[in-house]
Amino acid sequence: MVQIDVVLLTKNSEYLLTKCLTSIYQNVPVHTLIVIDGYSTDCTFEILEKFNKKYNNIKIIMTKGTRAQARETGIQHVTTEFFAFIDSDIILCKDWFKKASSEVQEDVGAVWGINIDVIPNVKRKWFLLLESMIARQGFRLRGGTHDTLIRKKALERLHIPSELHAFEDAYIIHWIKKQGYKAVVGSNIYCLHYKPPTNWSLQNAIDQAIVEFKCGILCSHMFAYAFFYPVFAFYWFLQVPLNGFSGKST
């Protein structure tokens, strides 16, 4: 693996995009950065143009579909043996690709870096440890693609149900396992997940839960994940006093 393609989904991602792209180019040997954009109206394109002037390897594809359609479109444009799904609201750890590629064996189809939610005003070590434990268990139950190195061959003939605007990442990981490959949690590999400011509200949490419930019905293999929801609910309510939620979007 000399270079790999990177698939990045964006929509109005300016609040963190510069830091996200910087971490990608510092820690991944990028062949082509394939950006699937949902018609952003902020400064996303200006930021992408600035990086393209420097690296000259960014391809932008516009789509108004679901996240399932966006990810499948990205996969179709991958030309390298391995590629990475990296979300536009995360920052990769140092040497992310070096660490992830060291986990690759013949039977490994995906290597996932732990997703650590960065919660405003929260730096307590015990809470970060709790996050890590929950993230690991969540991946074992449903998969994830926040920062994931993937063997393209493991996705041959993949078609993600277009209705999935959530759990599309779970569908991808489930497919990889069905093809006989392993999806592993990398050792000492992680990303810092900076959710948009509007995400830290009770209403947004409810809206996201409804979307996940509807999409979860379409994924029969996600049935076991439903039993893990009380843990996530407890985890979310722990964040309320720590972060000082007002229950309103900011």
mmCIF file of N, CA, C and O in Angstrom, residues 120 196-201 243-250:
data_model
loop_
_atom_site.group_PDB
_atom_site.id
_atom_site.type_symbol
_atom_site.label_atom_id
_atom_site.label_comp_id
_atom_site.label_asym_id
_atom_site.label_seq_id
_atom_site.Cartn_x
_atom_site.Cartn_y
_atom_site.Cartn_z
ATOM 1 N N PRO A 120 -17.639 19.302 24.427
ATOM 2 C CA PRO A 120 -17.194 20.600 24.940
ATOM 3 C C PRO A 120 -17.136 20.619 26.462
ATOM 4 O O PRO A 120 -18.036 20.137 27.143
ATOM 5 N N PRO A 196 -21.005 18.734 15.087
ATOM 6 C CA PRO A 196 -21.386 20.140 14.884
ATOM 7 C C PRO A 196 -22.039 20.706 16.130
ATOM 8 O O PRO A 196 -22.687 19.968 16.897
ATOM 9 N N PRO A 197 -21.894 22.008 16.381
ATOM 10 C CA PRO A 197 -22.498 22.630 17.567
ATOM 11 C C PRO A 197 -23.994 22.368 17.688
ATOM 12 O O PRO A 197 -24.517 22.227 18.800
ATOM 13 N N THR A 198 -24.685 22.282 16.554
ATOM 14 C CA THR A 198 -26.131 22.056 16.591
ATOM 15 C C THR A 198 -26.493 20.659 17.064
ATOM 16 O O THR A 198 -27.652 20.390 17.387
ATOM 17 N N ASN A 199 -25.511 19.746 17.104
ATOM 18 C CA ASN A 199 -25.788 18.378 17.542
ATOM 19 C C ASN A 199 -26.022 18.280 19.047
ATOM 20 O O ASN A 199 -26.655 17.349 19.526
ATOM 21 N N TRP A 200 -25.468 19.241 19.804
ATOM 22 C CA TRP A 200 -25.555 19.156 21.249
ATOM 23 C C TRP A 200 -26.876 19.753 21.754
ATOM 24 O O TRP A 200 -26.922 20.770 22.414
ATOM 25 N N SER A 201 -27.966 19.093 21.391
ATOM 26 C CA SER A 201 -29.280 19.512 21.859
ATOM 27 C C SER A 201 -30.162 18.285 22.024
ATOM 28 O O SER A 201 -29.970 17.262 21.356
ATOM 29 N N ASN A 243 -21.698 18.643 30.193
ATOM 30 C CA ASN A 243 -21.548 19.631 29.140
ATOM 31 C C ASN A 243 -22.423 20.862 29.356
ATOM 32 O O ASN A 243 -22.252 21.878 28.686
ATOM 33 N N GLY A 244 -23.387 20.763 30.256
ATOM 34 C CA GLY A 244 -24.238 21.902 30.520
ATOM 35 C C GLY A 244 -25.238 22.140 29.397
ATOM 36 O O GLY A 244 -25.430 23.254 28.930
ATOM 37 N N PHE A 245 -25.909 21.076 28.950
ATOM 38 C CA PHE A 245 -26.876 21.194 27.874
ATOM 39 C C PHE A 245 -28.036 22.078 28.279
ATOM 40 O O PHE A 245 -28.526 22.011 29.393
ATOM 41 N N SER A 246 -28.486 22.864 27.333
ATOM 42 C CA SER A 246 -29.669 23.690 27.582
ATOM 43 C C SER A 246 -30.919 23.037 27.026
ATOM 44 O O SER A 246 -32.024 23.459 27.299
ATOM 45 N N GLY A 247 -30.686 21.966 26.212
ATOM 46 C CA GLY A 247 -31.820 21.326 25.548
ATOM 47 C C GLY A 247 -32.195 22.033 24.279
ATOM 48 O O GLY A 247 -33.153 21.682 23.610
ATOM 49 N N LYS A 248 -31.443 23.083 23.893
ATOM 50 C CA LYS A 248 -31.733 23.838 22.681
ATOM 51 C C LYS A 248 -30.521 23.825 21.771
ATOM 52 O O LYS A 248 -29.393 23.759 22.230
ATOM 53 N N SER A 249 -30.765 23.937 20.482
ATOM 54 C CA SER A 249 -29.670 24.031 19.533
ATOM 55 C C SER A 249 -29.001 25.366 19.659
ATOM 56 O O SER A 249 -29.636 26.368 19.988
ATOM 57 N N THR A 250 -27.669 25.373 19.425
ATOM 58 C CA THR A 250 -26.947 26.629 19.485
ATOM 59 C C THR A 250 -26.522 27.075 18.107
ATOM 60 O O THR A 250 -26.458 26.282 17.207
#
